[in-house]
CSV table of C-alpha atoms in Angstrom, one decimal:
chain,number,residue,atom,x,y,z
M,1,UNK,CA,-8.1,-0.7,3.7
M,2,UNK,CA,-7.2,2.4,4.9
M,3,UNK,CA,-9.6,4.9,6.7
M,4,UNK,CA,-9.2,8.5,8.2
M,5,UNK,CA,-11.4,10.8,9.6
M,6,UNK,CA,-10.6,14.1,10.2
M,7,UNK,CA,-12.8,15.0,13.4
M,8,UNK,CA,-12.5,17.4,16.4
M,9,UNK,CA,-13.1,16.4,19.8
M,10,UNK,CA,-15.8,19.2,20.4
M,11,UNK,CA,-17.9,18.2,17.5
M,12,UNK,CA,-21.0,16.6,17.9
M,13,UNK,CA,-21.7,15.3,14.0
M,14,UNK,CA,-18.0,13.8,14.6
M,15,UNK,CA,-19.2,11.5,17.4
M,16,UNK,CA,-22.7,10.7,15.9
M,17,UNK,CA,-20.7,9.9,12.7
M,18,UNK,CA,-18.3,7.5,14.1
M,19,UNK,CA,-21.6,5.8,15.5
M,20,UNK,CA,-22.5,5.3,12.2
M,21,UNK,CA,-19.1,4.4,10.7
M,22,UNK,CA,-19.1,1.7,13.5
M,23,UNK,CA,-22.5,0.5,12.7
M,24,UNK,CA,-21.1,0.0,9.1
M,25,UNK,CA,-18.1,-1.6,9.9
M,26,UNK,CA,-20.0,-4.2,11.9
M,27,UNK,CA,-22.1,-5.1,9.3
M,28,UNK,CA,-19.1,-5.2,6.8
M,29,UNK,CA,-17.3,-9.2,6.2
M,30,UNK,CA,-14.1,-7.5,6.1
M,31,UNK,CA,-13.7,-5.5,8.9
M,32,UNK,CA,-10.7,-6.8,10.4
M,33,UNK,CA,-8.9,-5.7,7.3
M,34,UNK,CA,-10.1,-2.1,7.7
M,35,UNK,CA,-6.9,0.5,9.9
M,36,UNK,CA,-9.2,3.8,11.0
M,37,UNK,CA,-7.1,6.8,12.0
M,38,UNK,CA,-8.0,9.9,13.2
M,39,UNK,CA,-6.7,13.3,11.8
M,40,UNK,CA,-6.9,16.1,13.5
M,41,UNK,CA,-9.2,19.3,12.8
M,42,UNK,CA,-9.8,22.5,14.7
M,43,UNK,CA,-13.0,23.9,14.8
M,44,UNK,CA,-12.1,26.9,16.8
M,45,UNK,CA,-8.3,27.3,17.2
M,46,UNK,CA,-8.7,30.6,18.9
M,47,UNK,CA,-10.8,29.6,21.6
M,48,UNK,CA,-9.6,29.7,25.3
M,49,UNK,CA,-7.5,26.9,26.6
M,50,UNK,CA,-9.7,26.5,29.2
M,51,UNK,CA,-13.2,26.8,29.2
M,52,UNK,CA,-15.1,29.5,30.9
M,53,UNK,CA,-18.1,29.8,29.1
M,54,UNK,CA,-20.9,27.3,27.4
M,55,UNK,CA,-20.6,26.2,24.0
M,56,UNK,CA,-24.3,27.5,23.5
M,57,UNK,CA,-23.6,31.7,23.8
M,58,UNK,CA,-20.5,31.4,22.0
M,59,UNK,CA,-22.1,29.5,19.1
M,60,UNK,CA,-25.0,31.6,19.1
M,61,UNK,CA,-23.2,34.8,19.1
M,62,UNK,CA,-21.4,33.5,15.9
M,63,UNK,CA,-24.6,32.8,14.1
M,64,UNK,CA,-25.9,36.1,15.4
M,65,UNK,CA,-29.1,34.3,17.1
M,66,UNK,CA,-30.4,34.5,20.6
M,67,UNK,CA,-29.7,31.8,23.0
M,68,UNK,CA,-33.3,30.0,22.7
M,69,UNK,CA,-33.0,30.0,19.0
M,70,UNK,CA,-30.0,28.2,19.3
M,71,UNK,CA,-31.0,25.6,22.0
M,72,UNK,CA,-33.5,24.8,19.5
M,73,UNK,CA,-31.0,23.9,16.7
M,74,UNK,CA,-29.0,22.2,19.8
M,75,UNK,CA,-32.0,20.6,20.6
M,76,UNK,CA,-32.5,19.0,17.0
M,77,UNK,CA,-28.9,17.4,17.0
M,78,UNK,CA,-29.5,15.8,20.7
M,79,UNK,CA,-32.3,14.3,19.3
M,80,UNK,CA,-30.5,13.2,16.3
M,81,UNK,CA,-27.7,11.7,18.1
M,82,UNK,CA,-30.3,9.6,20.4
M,83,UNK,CA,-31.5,7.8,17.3
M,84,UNK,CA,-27.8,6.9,17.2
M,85,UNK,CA,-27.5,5.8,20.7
M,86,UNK,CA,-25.7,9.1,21.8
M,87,UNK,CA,-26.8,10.9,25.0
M,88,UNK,CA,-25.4,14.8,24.1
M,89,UNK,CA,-25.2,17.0,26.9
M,90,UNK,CA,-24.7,19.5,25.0
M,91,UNK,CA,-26.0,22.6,26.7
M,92,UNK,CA,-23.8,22.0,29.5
M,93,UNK,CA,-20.7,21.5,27.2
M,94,UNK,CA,-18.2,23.9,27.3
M,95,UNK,CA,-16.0,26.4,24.7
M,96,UNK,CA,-12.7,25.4,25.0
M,97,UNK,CA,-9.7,24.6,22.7
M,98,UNK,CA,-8.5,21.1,21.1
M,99,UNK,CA,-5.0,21.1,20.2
M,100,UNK,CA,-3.7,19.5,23.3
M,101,UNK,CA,-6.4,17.1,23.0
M,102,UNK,CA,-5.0,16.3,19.2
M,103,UNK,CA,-1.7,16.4,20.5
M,104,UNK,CA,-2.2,13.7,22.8
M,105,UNK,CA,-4.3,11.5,20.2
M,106,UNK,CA,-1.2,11.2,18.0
M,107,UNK,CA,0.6,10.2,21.3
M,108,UNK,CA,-1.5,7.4,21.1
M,109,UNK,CA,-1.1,6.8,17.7
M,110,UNK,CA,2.3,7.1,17.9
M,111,UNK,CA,2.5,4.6,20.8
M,112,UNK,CA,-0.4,2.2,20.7
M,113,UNK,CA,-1.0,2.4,17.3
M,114,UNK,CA,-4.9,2.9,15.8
M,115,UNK,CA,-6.2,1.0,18.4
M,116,UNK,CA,-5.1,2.8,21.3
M,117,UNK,CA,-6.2,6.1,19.5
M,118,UNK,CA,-9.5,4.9,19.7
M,119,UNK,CA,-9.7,4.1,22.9
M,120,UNK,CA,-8.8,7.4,23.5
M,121,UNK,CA,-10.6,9.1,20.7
M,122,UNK,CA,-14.0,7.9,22.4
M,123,UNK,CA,-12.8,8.6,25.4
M,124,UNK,CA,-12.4,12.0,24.9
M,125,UNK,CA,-15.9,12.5,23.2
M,126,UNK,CA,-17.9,11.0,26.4
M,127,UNK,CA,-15.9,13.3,28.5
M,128,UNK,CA,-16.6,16.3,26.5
M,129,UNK,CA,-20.3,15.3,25.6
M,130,UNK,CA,-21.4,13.2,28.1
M,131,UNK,CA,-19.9,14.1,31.3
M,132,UNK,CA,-20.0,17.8,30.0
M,133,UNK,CA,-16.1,18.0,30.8
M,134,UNK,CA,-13.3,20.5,29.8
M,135,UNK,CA,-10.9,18.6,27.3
M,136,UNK,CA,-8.8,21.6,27.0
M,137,UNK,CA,-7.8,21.6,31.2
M,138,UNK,CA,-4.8,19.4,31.9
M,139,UNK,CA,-5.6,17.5,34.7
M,140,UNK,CA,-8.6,16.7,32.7
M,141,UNK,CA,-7.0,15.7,29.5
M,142,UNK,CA,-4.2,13.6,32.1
M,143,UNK,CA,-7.1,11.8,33.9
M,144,UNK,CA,-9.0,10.8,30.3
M,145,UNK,CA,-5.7,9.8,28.6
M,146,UNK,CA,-4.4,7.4,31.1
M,147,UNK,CA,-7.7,5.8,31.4
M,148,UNK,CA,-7.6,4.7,27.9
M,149,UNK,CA,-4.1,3.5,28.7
M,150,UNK,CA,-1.7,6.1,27.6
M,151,UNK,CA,1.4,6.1,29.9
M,152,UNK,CA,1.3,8.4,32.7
M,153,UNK,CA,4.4,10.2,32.2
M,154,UNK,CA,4.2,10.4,28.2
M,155,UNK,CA,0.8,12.3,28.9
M,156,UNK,CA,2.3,14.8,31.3
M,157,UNK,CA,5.5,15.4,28.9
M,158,UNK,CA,3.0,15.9,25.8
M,159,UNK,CA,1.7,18.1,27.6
M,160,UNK,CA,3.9,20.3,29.2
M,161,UNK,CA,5.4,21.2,26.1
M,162,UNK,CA,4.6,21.6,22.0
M,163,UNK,CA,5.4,18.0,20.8
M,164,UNK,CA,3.1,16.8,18.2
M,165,UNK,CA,1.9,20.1,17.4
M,166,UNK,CA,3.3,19.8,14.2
M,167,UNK,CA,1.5,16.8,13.5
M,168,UNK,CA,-1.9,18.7,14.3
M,169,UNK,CA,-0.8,21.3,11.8
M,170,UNK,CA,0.1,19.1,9.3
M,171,UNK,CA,-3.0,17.2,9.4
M,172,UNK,CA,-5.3,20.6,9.0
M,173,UNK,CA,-3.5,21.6,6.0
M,174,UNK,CA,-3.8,18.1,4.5
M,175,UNK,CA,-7.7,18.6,5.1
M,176,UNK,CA,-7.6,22.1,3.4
M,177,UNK,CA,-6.1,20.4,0.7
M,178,UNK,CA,-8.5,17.9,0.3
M,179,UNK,CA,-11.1,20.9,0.2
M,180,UNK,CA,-12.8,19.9,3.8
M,181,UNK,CA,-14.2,22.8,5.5
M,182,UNK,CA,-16.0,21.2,7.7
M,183,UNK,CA,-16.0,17.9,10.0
M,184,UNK,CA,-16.6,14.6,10.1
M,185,UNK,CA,-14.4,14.4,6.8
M,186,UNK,CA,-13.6,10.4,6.1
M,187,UNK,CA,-11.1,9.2,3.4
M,188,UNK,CA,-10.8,6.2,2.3
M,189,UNK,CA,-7.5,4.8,0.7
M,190,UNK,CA,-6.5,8.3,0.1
M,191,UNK,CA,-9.0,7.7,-2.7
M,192,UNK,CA,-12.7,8.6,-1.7
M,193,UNK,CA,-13.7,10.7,0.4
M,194,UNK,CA,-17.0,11.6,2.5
M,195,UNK,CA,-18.2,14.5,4.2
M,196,UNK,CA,-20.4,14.9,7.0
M,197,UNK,CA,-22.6,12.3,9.7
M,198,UNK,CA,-23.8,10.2,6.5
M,199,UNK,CA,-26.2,7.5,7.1
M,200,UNK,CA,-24.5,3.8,8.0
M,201,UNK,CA,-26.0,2.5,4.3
M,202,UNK,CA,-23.4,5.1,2.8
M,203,UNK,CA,-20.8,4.2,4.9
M,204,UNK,CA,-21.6,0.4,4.1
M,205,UNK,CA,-21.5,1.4,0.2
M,206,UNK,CA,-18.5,2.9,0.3
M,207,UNK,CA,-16.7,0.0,2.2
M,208,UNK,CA,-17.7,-1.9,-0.5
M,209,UNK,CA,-16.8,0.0,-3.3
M,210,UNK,CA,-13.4,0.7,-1.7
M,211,UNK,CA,-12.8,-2.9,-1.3
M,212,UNK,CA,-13.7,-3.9,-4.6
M,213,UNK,CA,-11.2,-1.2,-5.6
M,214,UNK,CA,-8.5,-2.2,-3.6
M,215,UNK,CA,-8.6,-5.8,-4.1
M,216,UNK,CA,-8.7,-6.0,-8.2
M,217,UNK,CA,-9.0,-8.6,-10.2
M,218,UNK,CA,-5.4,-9.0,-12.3
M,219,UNK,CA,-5.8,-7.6,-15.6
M,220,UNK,CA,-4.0,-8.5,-18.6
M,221,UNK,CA,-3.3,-5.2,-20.7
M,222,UNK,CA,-2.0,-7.2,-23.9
M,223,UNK,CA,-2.1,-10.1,-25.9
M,224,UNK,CA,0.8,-12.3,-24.8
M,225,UNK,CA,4.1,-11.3,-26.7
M,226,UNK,CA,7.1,-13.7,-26.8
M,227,UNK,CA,7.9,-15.7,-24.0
M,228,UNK,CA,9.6,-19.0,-22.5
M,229,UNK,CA,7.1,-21.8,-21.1
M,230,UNK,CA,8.0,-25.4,-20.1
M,231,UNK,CA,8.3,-26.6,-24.0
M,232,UNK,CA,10.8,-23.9,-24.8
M,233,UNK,CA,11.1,-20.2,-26.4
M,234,UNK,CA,8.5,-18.5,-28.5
M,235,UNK,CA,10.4,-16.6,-31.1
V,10,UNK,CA,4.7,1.7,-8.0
V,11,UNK,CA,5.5,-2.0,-7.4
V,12,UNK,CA,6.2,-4.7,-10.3
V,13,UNK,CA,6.9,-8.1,-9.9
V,14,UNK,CA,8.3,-10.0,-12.8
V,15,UNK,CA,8.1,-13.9,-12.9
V,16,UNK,CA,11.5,-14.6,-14.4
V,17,UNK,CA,14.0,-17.4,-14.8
V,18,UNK,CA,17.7,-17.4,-14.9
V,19,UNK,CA,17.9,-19.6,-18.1
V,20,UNK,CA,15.2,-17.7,-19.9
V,21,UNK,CA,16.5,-15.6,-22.8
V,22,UNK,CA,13.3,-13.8,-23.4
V,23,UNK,CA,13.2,-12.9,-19.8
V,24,UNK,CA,16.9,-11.5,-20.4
V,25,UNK,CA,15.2,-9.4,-23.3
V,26,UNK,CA,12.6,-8.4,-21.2
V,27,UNK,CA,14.0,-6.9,-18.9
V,28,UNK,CA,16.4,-4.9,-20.7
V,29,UNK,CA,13.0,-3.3,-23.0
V,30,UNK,CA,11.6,-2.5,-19.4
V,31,UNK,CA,15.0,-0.9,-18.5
V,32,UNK,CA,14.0,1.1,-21.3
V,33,UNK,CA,11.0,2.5,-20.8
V,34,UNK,CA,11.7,2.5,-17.5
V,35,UNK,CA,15.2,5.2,-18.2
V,36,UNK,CA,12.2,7.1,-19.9
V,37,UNK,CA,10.0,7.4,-16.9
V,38,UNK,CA,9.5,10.5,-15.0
V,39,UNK,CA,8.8,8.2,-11.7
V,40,UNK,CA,11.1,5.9,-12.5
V,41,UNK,CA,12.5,6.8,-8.7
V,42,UNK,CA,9.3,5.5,-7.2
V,43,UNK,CA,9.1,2.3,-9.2
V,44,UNK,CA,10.0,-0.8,-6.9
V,45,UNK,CA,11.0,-3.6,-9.7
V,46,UNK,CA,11.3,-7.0,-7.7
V,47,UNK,CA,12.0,-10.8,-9.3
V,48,UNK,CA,9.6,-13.9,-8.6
V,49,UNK,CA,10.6,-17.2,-9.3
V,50,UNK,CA,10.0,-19.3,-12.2
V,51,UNK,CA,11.4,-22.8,-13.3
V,52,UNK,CA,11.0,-23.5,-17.0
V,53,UNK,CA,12.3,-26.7,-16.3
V,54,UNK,CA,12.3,-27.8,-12.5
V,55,UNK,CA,13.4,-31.5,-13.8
V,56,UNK,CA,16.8,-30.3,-15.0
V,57,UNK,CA,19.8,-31.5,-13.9
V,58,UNK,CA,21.2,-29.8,-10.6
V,59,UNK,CA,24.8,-29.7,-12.9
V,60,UNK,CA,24.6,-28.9,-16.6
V,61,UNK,CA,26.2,-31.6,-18.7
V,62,UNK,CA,24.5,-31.2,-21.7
V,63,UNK,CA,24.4,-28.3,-23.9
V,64,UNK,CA,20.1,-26.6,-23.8
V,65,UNK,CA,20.2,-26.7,-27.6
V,66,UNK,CA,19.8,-30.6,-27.9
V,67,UNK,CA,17.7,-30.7,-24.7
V,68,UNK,CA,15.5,-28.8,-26.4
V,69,UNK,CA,15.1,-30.0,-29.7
V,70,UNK,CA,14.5,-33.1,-28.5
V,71,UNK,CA,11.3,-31.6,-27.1
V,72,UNK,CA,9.9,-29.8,-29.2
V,73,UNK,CA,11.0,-32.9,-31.8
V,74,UNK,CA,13.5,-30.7,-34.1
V,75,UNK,CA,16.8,-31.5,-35.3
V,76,UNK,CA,19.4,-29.7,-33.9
V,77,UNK,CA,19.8,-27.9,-37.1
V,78,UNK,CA,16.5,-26.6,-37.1
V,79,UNK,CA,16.8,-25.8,-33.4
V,80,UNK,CA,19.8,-23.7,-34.1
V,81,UNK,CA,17.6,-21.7,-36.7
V,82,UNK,CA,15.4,-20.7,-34.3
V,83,UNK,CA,18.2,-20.4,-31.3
V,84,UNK,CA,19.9,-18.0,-34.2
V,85,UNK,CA,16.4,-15.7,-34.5
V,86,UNK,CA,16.1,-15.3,-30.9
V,87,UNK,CA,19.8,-14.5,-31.3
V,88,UNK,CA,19.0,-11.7,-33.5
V,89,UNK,CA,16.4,-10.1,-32.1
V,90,UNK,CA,18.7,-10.1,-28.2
V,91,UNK,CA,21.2,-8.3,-30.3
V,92,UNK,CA,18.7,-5.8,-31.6
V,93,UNK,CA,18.2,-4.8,-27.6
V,94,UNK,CA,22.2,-4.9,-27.0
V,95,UNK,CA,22.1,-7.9,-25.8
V,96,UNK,CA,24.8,-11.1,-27.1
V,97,UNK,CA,24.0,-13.9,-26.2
V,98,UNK,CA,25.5,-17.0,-26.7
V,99,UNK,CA,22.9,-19.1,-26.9
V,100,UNK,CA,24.0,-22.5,-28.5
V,101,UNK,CA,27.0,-22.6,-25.7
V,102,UNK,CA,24.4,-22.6,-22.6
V,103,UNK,CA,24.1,-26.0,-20.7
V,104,UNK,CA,20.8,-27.4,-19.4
V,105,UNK,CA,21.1,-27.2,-15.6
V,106,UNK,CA,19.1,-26.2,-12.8
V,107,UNK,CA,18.0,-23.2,-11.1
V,108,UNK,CA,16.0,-23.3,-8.1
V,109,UNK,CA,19.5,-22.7,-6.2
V,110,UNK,CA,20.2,-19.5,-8.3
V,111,UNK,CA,16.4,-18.6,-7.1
V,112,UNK,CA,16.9,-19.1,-3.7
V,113,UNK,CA,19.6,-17.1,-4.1
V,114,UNK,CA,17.4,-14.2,-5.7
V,115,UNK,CA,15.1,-14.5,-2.4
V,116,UNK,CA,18.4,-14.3,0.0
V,117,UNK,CA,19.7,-10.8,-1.5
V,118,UNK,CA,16.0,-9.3,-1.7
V,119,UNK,CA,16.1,-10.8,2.2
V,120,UNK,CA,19.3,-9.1,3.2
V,121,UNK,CA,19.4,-6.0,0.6
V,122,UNK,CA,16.2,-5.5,-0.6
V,123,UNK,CA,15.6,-4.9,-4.2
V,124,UNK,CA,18.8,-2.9,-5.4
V,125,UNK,CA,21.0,-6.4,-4.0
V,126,UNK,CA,18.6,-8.4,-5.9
V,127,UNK,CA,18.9,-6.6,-8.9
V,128,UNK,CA,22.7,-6.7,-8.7
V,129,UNK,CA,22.4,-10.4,-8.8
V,130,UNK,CA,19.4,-11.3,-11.2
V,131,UNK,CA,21.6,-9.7,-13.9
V,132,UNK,CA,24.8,-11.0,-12.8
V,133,UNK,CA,23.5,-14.6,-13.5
V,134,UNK,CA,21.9,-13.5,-16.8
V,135,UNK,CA,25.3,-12.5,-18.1
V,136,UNK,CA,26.9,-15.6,-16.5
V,137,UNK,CA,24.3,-18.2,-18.3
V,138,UNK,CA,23.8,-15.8,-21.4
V,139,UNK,CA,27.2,-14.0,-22.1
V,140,UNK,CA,29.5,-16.4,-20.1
V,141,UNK,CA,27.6,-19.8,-21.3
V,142,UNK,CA,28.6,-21.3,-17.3
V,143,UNK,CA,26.5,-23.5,-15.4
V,144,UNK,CA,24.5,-21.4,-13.3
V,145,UNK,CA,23.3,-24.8,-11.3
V,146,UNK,CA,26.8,-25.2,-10.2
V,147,UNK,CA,27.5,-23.7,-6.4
V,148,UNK,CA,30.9,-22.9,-7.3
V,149,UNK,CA,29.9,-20.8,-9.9
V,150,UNK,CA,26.3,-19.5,-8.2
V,151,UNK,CA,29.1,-18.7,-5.1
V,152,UNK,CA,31.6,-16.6,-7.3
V,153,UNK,CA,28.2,-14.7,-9.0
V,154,UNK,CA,26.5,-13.9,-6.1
V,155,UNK,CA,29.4,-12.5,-4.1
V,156,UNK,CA,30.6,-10.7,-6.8
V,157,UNK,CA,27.5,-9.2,-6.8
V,158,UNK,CA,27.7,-8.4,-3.2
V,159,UNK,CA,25.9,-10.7,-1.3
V,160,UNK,CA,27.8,-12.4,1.6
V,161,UNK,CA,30.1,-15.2,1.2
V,162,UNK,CA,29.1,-17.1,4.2
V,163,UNK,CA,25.3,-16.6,3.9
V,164,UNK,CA,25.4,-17.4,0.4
V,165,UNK,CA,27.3,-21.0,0.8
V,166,UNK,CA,24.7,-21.8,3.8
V,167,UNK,CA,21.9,-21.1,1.6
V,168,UNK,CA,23.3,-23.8,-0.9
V,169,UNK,CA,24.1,-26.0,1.4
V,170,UNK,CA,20.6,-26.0,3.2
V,171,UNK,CA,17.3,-25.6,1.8
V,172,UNK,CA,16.7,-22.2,2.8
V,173,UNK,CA,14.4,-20.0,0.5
V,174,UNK,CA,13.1,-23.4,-1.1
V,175,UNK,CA,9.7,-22.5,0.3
V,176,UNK,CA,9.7,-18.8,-1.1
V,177,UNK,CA,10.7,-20.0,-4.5
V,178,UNK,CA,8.0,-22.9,-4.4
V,179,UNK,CA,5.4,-20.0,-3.0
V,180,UNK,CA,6.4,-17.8,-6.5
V,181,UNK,CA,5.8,-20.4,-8.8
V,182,UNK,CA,2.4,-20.9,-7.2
V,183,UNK,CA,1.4,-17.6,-7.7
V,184,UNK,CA,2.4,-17.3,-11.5
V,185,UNK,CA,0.1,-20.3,-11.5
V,186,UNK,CA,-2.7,-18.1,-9.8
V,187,UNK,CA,-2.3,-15.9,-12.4
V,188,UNK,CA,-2.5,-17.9,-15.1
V,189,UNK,CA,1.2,-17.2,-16.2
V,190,UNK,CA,2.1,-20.1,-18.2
V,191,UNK,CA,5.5,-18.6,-19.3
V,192,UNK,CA,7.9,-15.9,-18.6
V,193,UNK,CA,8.8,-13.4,-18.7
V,194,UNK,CA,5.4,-12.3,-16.6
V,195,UNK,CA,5.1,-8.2,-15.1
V,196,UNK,CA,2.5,-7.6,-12.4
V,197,UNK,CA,2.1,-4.3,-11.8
V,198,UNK,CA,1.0,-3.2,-8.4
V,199,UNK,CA,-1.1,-6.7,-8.1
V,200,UNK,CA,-3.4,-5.2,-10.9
V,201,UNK,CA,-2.0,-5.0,-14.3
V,202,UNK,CA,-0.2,-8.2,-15.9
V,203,UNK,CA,2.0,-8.1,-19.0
V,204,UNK,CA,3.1,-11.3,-20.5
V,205,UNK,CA,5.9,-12.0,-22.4
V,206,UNK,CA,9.1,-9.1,-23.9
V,207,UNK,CA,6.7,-6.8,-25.3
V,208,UNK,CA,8.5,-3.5,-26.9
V,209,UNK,CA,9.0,-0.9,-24.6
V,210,UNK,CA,6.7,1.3,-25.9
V,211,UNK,CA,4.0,-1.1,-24.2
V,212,UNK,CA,5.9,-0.9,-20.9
V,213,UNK,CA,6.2,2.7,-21.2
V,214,UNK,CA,2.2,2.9,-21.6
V,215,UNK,CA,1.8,0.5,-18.8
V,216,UNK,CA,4.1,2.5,-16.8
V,217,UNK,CA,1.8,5.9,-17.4
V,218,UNK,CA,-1.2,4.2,-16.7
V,219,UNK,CA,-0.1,2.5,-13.3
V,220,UNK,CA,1.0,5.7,-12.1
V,221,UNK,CA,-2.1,7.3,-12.9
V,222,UNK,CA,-4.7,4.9,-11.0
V,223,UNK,CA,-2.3,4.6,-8.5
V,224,UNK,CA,-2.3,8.5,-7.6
V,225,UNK,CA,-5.8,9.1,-7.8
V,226,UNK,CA,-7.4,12.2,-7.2
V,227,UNK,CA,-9.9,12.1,-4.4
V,228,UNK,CA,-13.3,11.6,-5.2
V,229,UNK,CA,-15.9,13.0,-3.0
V,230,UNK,CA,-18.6,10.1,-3.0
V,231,UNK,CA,-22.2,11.7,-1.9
V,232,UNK,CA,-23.5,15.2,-1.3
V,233,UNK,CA,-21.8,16.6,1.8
V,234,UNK,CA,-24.1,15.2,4.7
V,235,UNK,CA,-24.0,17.2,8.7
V,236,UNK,CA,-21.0,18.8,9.6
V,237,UNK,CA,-19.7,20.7,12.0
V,238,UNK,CA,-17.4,24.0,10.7
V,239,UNK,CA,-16.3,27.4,11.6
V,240,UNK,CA,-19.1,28.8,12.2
V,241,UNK,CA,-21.2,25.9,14.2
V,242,UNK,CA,-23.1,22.8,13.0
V,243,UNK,CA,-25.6,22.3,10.5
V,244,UNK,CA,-28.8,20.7,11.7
């Protein structure tokens, strides 16, 4: 069974609902038999490739609200993501941009395969919402990526120049074609698809669902017609 | 789109068979995505490993005929193969053997895939059905399957050893699974079975109907749940 999840690296729901997913998954007999890749999405592709500023007055000059008004929302979603085990430091977190981030996830894909993605994949969120780091900075992105075992020199390469930004691109549109708009966005088997931090029972559903799908029972469409058995030839 | 067909080289409804799913398959606007590959099935795994006998008194013997009356029925099945463009000579085939001629089918999907195979699975159809020649024999299986492109020197190692026994034993096990009983059996994508020559208007609806579950559109499961988009997160 085949799972993606179109996610960005700055988005807390994405983290809170891989928590969940995970949670599923370990409750689920078949897990073993379950590949989970990451696609990339953009929230903000226009925003600085380095940070300079908190998340918190750029977000709340989008929504047009003050600064406390939108600590408050912030506030809600810490508290959220602590019932999921999740320690956001999310006022501290700053605005910066993904794509290198992306680019270097399908470096791992590429390499390592979904395993190594997701080594690097949670790697990425505790830097940016734990330790409050900026995964658009190089050095930063160098020091995260090797530390979930990408090769050192790979990393630098990626990074130095525009490989796998086609990959990035390639996996928005795919999302806008599916209709997502927003993130976590999880397909299953290129067949269902969820939106958003759903609860770990929905997750668990699906997986079952899906699996029942993907592991059919043979059907026999019509009565036998003429054939050749062990005691000779039908006609 | 993937279909296996159980089949066996001495089978004449198999013959017929395939040519009605080469039918609806010409017909087929996906017909370039459809991977067609050939299990094994023994009708007769206690056969002689040369033919010396002619499968017409074999055969009557079984099913406790004459050989008259066993030519009547040879002589319908006749018919109907020549309806399909098939002509077979059915009361000149021997009864021989043909787990060699299957392991020979494994070797060419081994070394060139599907299109090799197909090559050969119709090769020894026309040399048991149109040529009447012992298709148990090595010399002859040798001439066959090099003529249809598999190599000389791989194909007399096969013979000599008993390479491939274990993939043609693993086929028949399967059919069993499924509950074949006789061949010609299709399995389509490991979901839909069709057993027997059926006309190829029933292929051609199995065809349309395989394509269509297997390129689902995606199905958004629940409500949306928390996301993060463009302009911020939901709380």
């Amino acid at each position: 069974m085949h799972i993606e999840i179109w996610s960005d690296v700055v988005c807390p729901w994405c983290y809170v609902g891989k928590r969940r997913l995970e949670t599923a998954l370990g409750r689920f007999e078949h897990a073993d038999d379950v590949e989970v890749v990451y696609r990339s999405f953009e929230l903000d592709p226009t925003a600085p490739r380095h940070g300079t500023e908190l998340s918190t007055g750029v977000i709340a000059r989008k929504y047009g609200r003050t600064e406390d008004e939108m600590r408050d929302m912030q506030q809600q979603l810490v508290d959220v993501a602590a019932g999921d085990g999740l320690d956001l430091r999310l006022f501290e977190t700053v605005h910066t941009n993904t794509v290198d981030a992306h680019r270097l996830l399908h470096l791992a894909l590429d390499t390592g395969g979904p395993a190594l993605q997701r080594e690097l994949k949670e790697a990425l969120l505790a830097a940016y919402f734990h330790d409050a780091r900026d995964v658009g900075d190089h050095a930063v992105l160098t020091e995260v990526a090797t530390g979930a075992g990408l090769d050192h020199d790979r990393v630098v390469a990626v990074l130095d120049g525009d490989e796998y930004a086609g990959e990035v691109a390639a996996d928005v549109a795919q999302a806008r074609a599916f209709g997502a708009t927003g993130v976590p966005f999880f397909v299953v088997d290129r067949r269902y698809a969820v939106s958003g931090a759903q609860p770990a029972e929905v997750f668990e559903r699906l997986l079952a669902q899906a699996w029942a799908e993907s592991h059919p029972v043979l059907e026999q469409v019509t009565a036998t017609g003429e054939v050749c058995g062990p005691d000779g030839c039908a006609v």
